[in-house]
Coordinates of C-alpha atoms and ligand atoms in Angstrom, one line a residue:
M1 CA -3.6 3.6 40.4
K2 CA -6.7 4.1 42.5
H3 CA -6.7 7.9 41.9
L4 CA -6.6 7.7 38.2
P5 CA -9.7 8.8 36.3
N6 CA -11.5 6.1 34.6
S7 CA -10.9 7.4 31.1
L8 CA -7.1 7.4 31.6
Y9 CA -7.2 3.8 33.2
G10 CA -9.3 2.8 30.1
F11 CA -6.8 4.4 27.7
A12 CA -4.0 2.5 29.4
I13 CA -5.8 -0.7 29.1
S14 CA -6.6 -0.1 25.2
L15 CA -3.0 0.6 24.7
F16 CA -2.0 -2.6 26.5
V17 CA -4.3 -4.6 24.5
F18 CA -3.0 -2.9 21.1
W19 CA 0.4 -3.8 22.3
C20 CA -0.5 -7.4 22.8
G21 CA -2.2 -7.3 19.4
T22 CA 1.0 -6.1 17.8
W23 CA 2.9 -8.9 19.2
C24 CA 0.4 -11.3 17.6
V25 CA 1.1 -9.7 14.3
H26 CA 4.8 -10.3 14.8
L27 CA 4.1 -14.0 15.6
L28 CA 1.7 -14.5 12.7
A29 CA 4.3 -12.9 10.2
I30 CA 7.0 -15.1 11.5
C31 CA 5.1 -18.4 11.3
Y32 CA 3.2 -17.4 7.9
G33 CA 6.6 -16.4 6.4
K34 CA 8.1 -19.7 7.3
F35 CA 5.3 -21.7 6.1
K36 CA 4.5 -19.8 2.8
L37 CA 7.8 -18.3 1.5
H38 CA 10.4 -19.9 -0.7
K39 CA 8.5 -23.1 -1.2
K40 CA 9.8 -24.6 -4.6
S41 CA 7.3 -24.6 -7.5
S42 CA 7.2 -28.1 -8.9
K43 CA 4.8 -28.1 -11.8
C44 CA 5.9 -30.2 -14.7
Y45 CA 5.1 -28.7 -18.1
N46 CA 3.9 -32.1 -19.5
E47 CA 1.5 -33.0 -16.6
S48 CA -1.1 -30.1 -17.4
P49 CA 0.0 -27.4 -19.9
L50 CA 0.7 -24.1 -18.2
P51 CA -1.4 -21.3 -19.3
A52 CA 0.1 -18.6 -21.7
V53 CA 0.9 -15.2 -20.1
S54 CA 1.2 -11.7 -21.2
I55 CA 3.7 -9.6 -19.4
L56 CA 3.4 -6.0 -19.2
K57 CA 6.5 -4.1 -18.5
P58 CA 5.8 -0.2 -18.1
L59 CA 9.2 1.7 -18.4
M60 CA 10.3 5.2 -17.8
G61 CA 14.0 6.1 -17.9
I62 CA 16.8 3.8 -17.3
D63 CA 19.1 2.9 -14.5
P64 CA 22.4 0.8 -14.3
N65 CA 20.6 -2.4 -13.7
L66 CA 17.8 -2.0 -16.3
E67 CA 19.4 -4.0 -19.1
H68 CA 20.2 -6.9 -16.8
N69 CA 16.6 -6.8 -15.2
L70 CA 15.0 -6.6 -18.6
E71 CA 17.0 -9.6 -20.0
S72 CA 15.6 -11.7 -17.1
F73 CA 12.2 -11.6 -18.8
F74 CA 13.7 -12.9 -22.0
T75 CA 15.2 -16.0 -20.3
M76 CA 12.4 -17.1 -18.1
D77 CA 11.9 -20.7 -17.6
Y78 CA 8.1 -20.7 -18.8
P79 CA 6.7 -22.2 -21.9
V80 CA 4.5 -19.6 -23.4
Y81 CA 4.6 -15.9 -22.8
E82 CA 4.7 -12.6 -24.6
L83 CA 6.5 -9.4 -23.6
L84 CA 4.7 -6.1 -24.0
F85 CA 7.1 -3.2 -23.2
C86 CA 5.3 0.2 -22.8
I87 CA 7.2 3.3 -22.9
E88 CA 5.5 6.7 -22.8
D89 CA 8.2 8.8 -24.5
S90 CA 9.7 7.8 -27.9
V91 CA 12.9 9.6 -26.9
D92 CA 13.3 7.7 -23.6
P93 CA 16.6 6.0 -23.3
A94 CA 14.8 2.8 -22.3
V95 CA 13.7 2.5 -25.9
S96 CA 17.2 1.4 -27.2
T97 CA 17.7 -1.0 -24.3
V98 CA 14.4 -2.8 -25.2
E99 CA 15.1 -2.8 -28.9
S100 CA 18.6 -4.2 -28.4
L101 CA 17.2 -7.0 -26.3
M102 CA 14.4 -7.7 -28.9
T103 CA 17.2 -8.0 -31.6
K104 CA 19.4 -10.4 -29.2
Y105 CA 16.4 -12.7 -28.4
P106 CA 14.3 -12.8 -31.7
Q107 CA 12.8 -16.1 -30.6
V108 CA 10.9 -14.4 -27.8
D109 CA 7.6 -12.9 -28.6
A110 CA 8.1 -9.3 -27.7
T111 CA 6.6 -6.0 -28.7
L112 CA 7.3 -2.3 -27.9
Y113 CA 4.4 0.2 -27.4
M114 CA 5.3 3.8 -27.4
G115 CA 3.2 6.8 -26.5
G116 CA 0.8 5.4 -24.1
S117 CA -2.8 6.3 -24.1
K118 CA -4.4 9.0 -21.8
V119 CA -7.2 7.1 -20.1
G120 CA -6.9 8.7 -16.7
V121 CA -4.5 10.4 -14.3
N122 CA -2.4 7.4 -13.3
P123 CA 0.7 7.6 -15.6
K124 CA 1.6 3.9 -15.2
I125 CA -1.8 2.9 -16.4
N126 CA -1.8 5.4 -19.2
N127 CA 1.6 3.9 -20.3
M128 CA 0.5 0.3 -20.1
Q129 CA -2.9 0.9 -21.8
P130 CA -1.7 0.2 -25.4
G131 CA 0.1 -3.0 -24.2
Y132 CA -2.9 -4.1 -22.2
S133 CA -5.3 -3.6 -25.2
A134 CA -3.1 -5.9 -27.3
A135 CA -2.5 -8.6 -24.7
K136 CA -3.3 -12.0 -26.3
H137 CA -3.5 -14.2 -23.2
E138 CA -5.8 -14.6 -20.1
L139 CA -3.2 -14.2 -17.6
I140 CA -1.6 -10.8 -17.4
M141 CA 1.6 -10.2 -15.3
I142 CA 2.8 -6.8 -14.4
S143 CA 6.3 -7.1 -12.9
D144 CA 9.8 -5.7 -12.0
S145 CA 12.6 -7.9 -12.5
V146 CA 12.1 -11.7 -12.2
K147 CA 14.0 -14.9 -11.4
N148 CA 13.7 -17.6 -13.9
D149 CA 10.9 -19.6 -12.1
T150 CA 9.1 -16.5 -10.7
L151 CA 6.3 -16.8 -13.3
L152 CA 5.8 -20.4 -12.6
D153 CA 5.5 -19.8 -9.0
M154 CA 2.9 -17.1 -9.6
V155 CA 0.9 -19.3 -12.0
N156 CA 0.9 -22.2 -9.5
N157 CA -0.7 -19.8 -6.9
M158 CA -3.4 -18.7 -9.4
T159 CA -5.7 -21.6 -8.6
E160 CA -9.4 -21.8 -9.4
K161 CA -11.0 -19.2 -7.0
Y162 CA -8.1 -16.7 -7.4
A163 CA -7.9 -13.7 -9.7
L164 CA -4.9 -12.0 -8.2
V165 CA -1.5 -13.2 -7.1
H166 CA 0.9 -10.8 -6.0
Q167 CA 4.5 -10.8 -4.8
M168 CA 5.6 -9.4 -1.4
P169 CA 8.1 -6.7 -2.0
F170 CA 11.7 -7.4 -1.2
T171 CA 15.1 -6.5 -2.8
C172 CA 18.0 -8.3 -4.4
D173 CA 21.5 -8.2 -2.5
R174 CA 23.2 -5.0 -3.5
E175 CA 26.3 -3.1 -2.4
G176 CA 26.2 -0.4 0.2
F177 CA 24.3 0.9 3.3
A178 CA 21.3 2.2 1.3
A179 CA 20.7 -1.4 0.0
T180 CA 20.9 -2.6 3.5
F181 CA 18.4 -0.1 4.6
E182 CA 16.0 -1.0 1.8
K183 CA 16.4 -4.7 2.8
V184 CA 15.8 -4.0 6.3
F185 CA 12.7 -1.9 5.6
F186 CA 11.2 -4.6 3.2
G187 CA 12.2 -7.6 5.3
T188 CA 11.0 -6.3 8.6
V189 CA 8.2 -3.7 8.9
Q190 CA 6.8 -4.2 5.4
S191 CA 7.0 -8.1 5.5
R192 CA 5.3 -8.1 8.9
I193 CA 2.3 -6.1 7.8
Y194 CA 2.1 -7.8 4.3
L195 CA 2.4 -11.4 5.6
S196 CA -0.1 -10.9 8.4
A197 CA -2.5 -8.9 6.1
D198 CA -2.4 -11.6 3.6
L199 CA -3.1 -14.4 6.3
L200 CA -6.0 -12.3 7.7
G201 CA -7.4 -11.4 4.2
I202 CA -6.7 -7.7 4.5
N203 CA -6.1 -5.8 1.2
C204 CA -2.3 -4.9 1.1
H205 CA -1.7 -5.4 -2.7
T206 CA 1.4 -3.5 -3.9
G207 CA 1.4 -3.6 -7.8
M208 CA 5.2 -3.9 -8.5
S209 CA 4.6 -7.6 -9.3
C210 CA 1.3 -9.3 -10.0
L211 CA -0.5 -11.8 -11.9
L212 CA -4.1 -11.0 -12.9
R213 CA -7.0 -12.7 -14.8
K214 CA -7.8 -10.4 -17.8
S215 CA -11.2 -11.6 -18.1
V216 CA -11.9 -10.3 -14.6
I217 CA -10.2 -7.0 -15.2
D218 CA -12.1 -6.6 -18.3
E219 CA -15.3 -7.2 -16.6
L220 CA -14.3 -4.4 -14.1
G221 CA -13.9 -2.0 -17.1
G222 CA -10.3 -2.9 -18.0
L223 CA -7.1 -1.2 -16.6
R224 CA -8.5 2.2 -17.7
A225 CA -11.2 1.8 -14.9
F226 CA -8.5 2.5 -12.4
G227 CA -6.8 5.3 -14.1
C228 CA -8.4 7.8 -11.8
Y229 CA -6.4 6.4 -8.9
L230 CA -2.7 6.7 -8.3
A231 CA -2.7 3.6 -6.2
E232 CA -4.3 1.5 -8.9
D233 CA -2.9 -1.7 -7.2
F234 CA -5.1 -1.3 -4.1
F235 CA -8.3 -0.5 -6.0
I236 CA -7.8 -3.4 -8.5
A237 CA -7.3 -5.7 -5.6
K238 CA -10.6 -4.2 -3.8
A239 CA -12.7 -4.5 -7.0
I240 CA -11.4 -8.0 -7.6
R241 CA -12.5 -9.1 -4.1
D242 CA -15.8 -7.3 -4.2
K243 CA -16.5 -9.4 -7.2
G244 CA -16.0 -12.5 -5.0
W245 CA -12.7 -13.5 -6.2
K246 CA -9.7 -14.4 -3.9
M247 CA -6.1 -12.9 -3.9
R248 CA -3.0 -14.0 -2.2
I249 CA 0.8 -13.7 -2.3
S250 CA 3.0 -16.1 -4.1
N251 CA 5.7 -18.1 -2.6
Q252 CA 8.6 -15.9 -3.8
P253 CA 8.9 -12.3 -2.8
A254 CA 9.5 -9.7 -5.6
M255 CA 13.3 -9.1 -5.8
Q256 CA 13.5 -5.4 -6.6
N257 CA 16.8 -4.6 -8.2
S258 CA 16.7 -0.9 -9.0
G259 CA 20.3 0.4 -10.1
I260 CA 19.3 3.7 -8.1
C261 CA 19.7 3.0 -4.6
D262 CA 20.2 5.9 -2.1
I263 CA 18.6 6.8 1.2
S264 CA 17.0 9.9 0.3
S265 CA 15.2 8.7 -2.9
F266 CA 14.1 5.6 -1.1
Q267 CA 12.7 7.8 1.7
E268 CA 10.9 9.9 -0.9
R269 CA 9.4 6.7 -2.1
L270 CA 8.2 5.8 1.3
I271 CA 6.7 9.2 1.8
R272 CA 4.9 8.9 -1.5
W273 CA 3.5 5.5 -0.5
A274 CA 2.4 6.7 2.9
K275 CA 0.5 9.5 1.3
L276 CA -1.4 7.2 -0.8
R277 CA -2.2 4.9 2.2
V278 CA -3.4 7.8 4.4
A279 CA -5.8 9.0 1.6
M280 CA -7.0 5.4 0.9
V281 CA -7.3 4.1 4.3
P282 CA -7.5 7.0 6.7
T283 CA -7.4 4.8 9.8
T284 CA -3.6 4.4 8.9
I285 CA -3.2 7.8 10.2
L286 CA -3.6 6.4 13.8
L287 CA -2.5 2.8 13.1
E288 CA 0.8 3.4 11.5
P289 CA 2.5 5.7 14.1
L290 CA 1.0 3.7 16.8
S291 CA 2.4 0.3 15.5
E292 CA 5.9 1.8 15.2
C293 CA 8.5 0.1 17.7
M294 CA 9.6 3.3 19.4
V295 CA 6.3 5.0 19.8
L296 CA 4.3 1.9 20.8
G297 CA 7.1 1.0 23.3
A298 CA 6.9 4.3 25.0
L299 CA 3.1 4.1 25.3
A300 CA 3.0 0.6 26.4
S301 CA 5.7 1.3 29.1
W302 CA 3.5 4.0 30.4
S303 CA 0.4 1.7 30.4
A304 CA 2.3 -1.1 32.0
A305 CA 3.5 1.3 34.8
I306 CA -0.1 2.5 35.3
L307 CA -1.7 -1.0 35.2
F308 CA 0.9 -3.1 36.8
N309 CA 3.5 -0.8 38.4
W310 CA 6.2 -2.1 36.1
D311 CA 9.4 -0.2 35.7
P312 CA 9.0 1.7 32.4
L313 CA 12.6 1.8 31.5
V314 CA 13.0 -1.9 31.9
F315 CA 9.8 -2.5 30.1
Y316 CA 10.8 -0.2 27.1
L317 CA 14.3 -1.8 26.9
V318 CA 12.9 -5.4 26.8
H319 CA 10.2 -4.2 24.3
V320 CA 12.8 -2.8 21.9
L321 CA 15.2 -5.8 22.2
T322 CA 12.5 -8.3 21.7
W323 CA 11.1 -6.3 18.6
F324 CA 14.7 -6.1 17.1
L325 CA 15.1 -9.8 17.7
S326 CA 11.8 -10.7 16.0
D327 CA 12.6 -8.4 13.1
W328 CA 15.9 -10.2 12.7
I329 CA 14.0 -13.6 12.5
L330 CA 11.6 -12.4 10.1
L331 CA 14.3 -10.9 7.8
S332 CA 16.2 -14.2 7.9
I333 CA 13.0 -16.0 6.8
V334 CA 12.4 -13.6 4.1
Q335 CA 16.0 -13.7 2.8
N336 CA 16.1 -17.5 3.0
G337 CA 19.8 -17.6 3.1
S338 CA 22.7 -15.6 4.4
L339 CA 22.4 -11.9 4.5
S340 CA 24.7 -9.7 2.4
F341 CA 25.5 -7.5 5.2
H342 CA 27.2 -7.8 8.8
K343 CA 25.0 -7.9 11.8
F344 CA 26.3 -4.6 13.0
E345 CA 25.1 -3.1 9.7
F346 CA 21.7 -4.7 10.5
V347 CA 21.7 -2.9 13.9
V348 CA 22.4 0.5 12.3
G349 CA 19.9 -0.1 9.4
W350 CA 17.3 -1.2 11.8
L351 CA 17.7 1.7 14.3
L352 CA 17.7 4.2 11.3
R353 CA 14.5 2.6 10.0
E354 CA 12.8 2.5 13.5
I355 CA 13.7 6.2 14.3
S356 CA 13.1 7.6 10.9
G357 CA 9.7 5.8 10.3
P358 CA 7.5 8.1 12.5
Y359 CA 9.4 11.0 11.1
L360 CA 8.6 10.1 7.5
F361 CA 5.2 9.4 8.3
L362 CA 4.7 13.0 9.8
H363 CA 6.5 14.4 6.8
A364 CA 4.0 12.7 4.5
L365 CA 1.0 14.1 6.3
W366 CA 2.5 17.5 6.4
N367 CA 2.7 17.9 2.6
P368 CA 0.0 15.9 0.8
A369 CA 1.3 16.8 -2.7
I370 CA 2.7 13.6 -4.4
R371 CA 5.6 13.8 -6.7
W372 CA 5.9 10.7 -8.9
R373 CA 8.7 10.7 -11.6
R374 CA 8.0 13.9 -13.4
R375 CA 4.6 14.9 -12.3
T376 CA 3.0 16.1 -9.2
Y377 CA -0.5 15.0 -8.0
K378 CA -2.9 15.4 -5.1
L379 CA -5.4 13.0 -3.8
Q380 CA -8.8 13.4 -2.4
W381 CA -9.9 11.4 0.5
G382 CA -10.8 8.0 -0.9
G383 CA -7.8 7.9 -3.4
I384 CA -9.1 9.8 -6.4
A385 CA -6.1 11.6 -7.8
Y386 CA -5.7 14.9 -9.9
E387 CA -2.5 16.3 -11.5
L388 CA -1.0 19.5 -10.5
P389 CA 0.8 21.8 -12.8
S390 CA 4.5 21.0 -13.1
V391 CA 6.9 22.5 -10.5
N392 CA 10.6 22.1 -10.2
I393 CA 12.0 18.7 -10.8
N394 CA 13.7 17.2 -7.7
L395 CA 17.1 15.9 -7.7
S396 CA 16.4 12.1 -7.7
T397 CA 14.0 12.6 -10.6
K398 CA 16.5 14.6 -12.4
R399 CA 19.0 11.7 -12.2
L400 CA 16.5 9.2 -13.5
L401 CA 15.6 11.3 -16.3
L402 CA 19.1 12.2 -17.3
S403 CA 20.6 8.7 -16.8
Ligands
LIG1 C1 -2.7 -4.6 16.0 C2 -1.6 -4.2 15.1 C3 -2.1 -3.3 14.0 C4 -1.0 -3.1 13.0 C5 -1.4 -1.9 12.2 C6 -0.4 -1.7 11.1 C7 -0.5 -0.3 10.4 C8 -0.1 -0.4 9.1 C9 1.4 -0.2 8.9 C10 1.9 -0.2 7.7 C11 1.2 -0.4 6.4 C12 1.9 -1.1 5.4 C13 1.1 -1.5 4.3 C14 1.7 -2.4 3.3 C15 1.7 -1.8 1.8 C16 2.8 -0.8 1.8 C17 3.3 -0.4 0.4 C18 2.4 0.7 -0.2 O1 2.2 1.6 0.6 N1 2.3 0.6 -1.4 C19 1.3 1.5 -2.1 C20 1.9 2.1 -3.3 O2 2.4 1.1 -4.2 C21 2.7 1.5 -5.4 O3 1.8 2.3 -6.1 C22 1.8 2.8 -7.2 C23 1.9 1.7 -8.1 O4 1.9 1.9 -9.6 C24 3.2 0.9 -7.8 O5 3.4 -0.2 -8.6 C25 3.1 0.5 -6.3 O6 4.1 -0.3 -6.0 C26 0.1 0.7 -2.4 O7 -0.7 1.5 -3.3 C27 -0.5 0.4 -1.2 C28 -1.3 -0.8 -1.1 C29 -1.9 -1.3 0.2 C30 -2.3 -0.3 1.1 C31 -2.9 -1.1 2.5 C32 -3.1 -0.2 3.5 C33 -3.7 -0.8 4.6 C34 -2.7 -1.2 5.7 C35 -3.4 -1.6 6.9 C36 -2.9 -2.9 7.2 C37 -3.3 -3.4 8.6 C38 -2.7 -4.8 8.8 C39 -2.9 -5.3 10.1 C40 -2.4 -6.7 10.1 C41 -2.9 -7.4 11.3
UDP2 O1 5.0 8.3 -14.9 C1 5.3 7.0 -14.8 C2 5.7 6.4 -13.4 C3 5.9 5.2 -13.3 N1 5.8 4.3 -14.4 C4 6.0 2.9 -14.2 O2 5.5 2.4 -13.1 C5 6.3 1.4 -12.4 C6 6.5 1.7 -11.0 O3 7.2 3.0 -10.9 P1 8.1 3.5 -9.7 O4 9.1 2.6 -9.6 O5 8.4 4.9 -9.9 O6 6.9 3.3 -8.5 P2 7.2 2.8 -7.1 O7 7.4 1.2 -7.1 O8 8.1 3.5 -6.4 O9 5.8 3.0 -6.5 C7 7.6 1.4 -13.1 O10 7.6 0.2 -14.0 C8 7.4 2.7 -14.0 O11 8.2 2.5 -15.2 C9 5.3 4.9 -15.7 O12 5.1 4.0 -16.5 N2 5.0 6.0 -15.6

């Protein structure tokens, strides 16, 4: 140790400190998850009237679970809300699914907007724009499928100083290994960052399920003001906070329930998200690979050997095992009940996630073009997006469009 150059010694100390910090993140996420998640919403309608909500549902293409997922919006346990379905293409098969549900539930205030409105590059914003312009209520929800008390839970979290309540992404129980893999991803690495970021006031808003104050968004220029970004969710949250409003997660995680569940399209989705994060928050280029279990374990083993002369192999194995156990604890907290798969499947899913994580990240860095549904984009540093001319449609997109 005495013969080491100071810089190397300093590097080993920094790594070891970062490693300790990562364990604090594990601990924070477990404690905050236990404290925050799955608390029952208990507001009684007669006590104080609940605010009316406009629910925006951008749709593109169908999947085997779409009808069931959309039906959950018609049967929600909430007194006053309107549904604003937005579909860009009038020949989209989702149109007939929405229309048949509107016929089945005539008592629900639901409208279908077709054609979108080109206010920027972001196709989701363009699609939602007509619905957003027509929204009647002060609270706006943009969401994937819901449980019948999801909206109540989100509204309860929207107290005075808050202008954004979002749900931490998670998944419904579904059959097959791909579903296990998705659950392991959202219930471990993603939950860890999401929970600790929310607790520490770091912007980690993922827009698959959120509740917004329309007056605040209008003050910021409306949804159209975020049409130049692909990651509108991140920039909406940033602008809301810059105006002095607060944001937080709700008690229920978002139960994603897509009927298309295979490892390769999920990995494509993760790669797309990683490309967005890299462009928006460039420090993630270093932080993300460094905070991966296998990479950090190797680096920390080296630094522990340098600093304390500890056996690197034993250190590495204990590190991986403890990480694995704390991920299991966090997943159990987020799931809040028995898991739909065997422990052995968790081991395989966890190992696959941990080994593929760094590879997917490198893949994202390698080719910065972003494929989202039927279009391709590129991002400038900072997050402004521009669309590239169409190229060949990949397999998973084809499946989505044809279904
Ligand atoms: C000392 C330890 C440090 C740990 C460092 C951790 C490094 C970060 C590791 C992982 C980052 C995970 C970030 C969570 C969000 C991931 C999901 C995501 O990428 N979503 C993006 C895309 O969402 C879709 O975008 C299109 C939209 O239409 C869809 O509806 C959306 O679903 C989304 O845009 C990203 C939002 C947040 C980005 C945050 C990036 C900063 C992360 C740094 C966090 C550091 C936390 C440290 C905690 C102590
Ligand atoms: O060109 C598009 C792409 C997406 N979306 C909508 O944006 C939401 C998120 O899309 P996706 O699931 O592809 O994004 P992810 O959650 O994977 O980021 C969905 O409601 C889509 O219907 C849209 O309206 N137009």
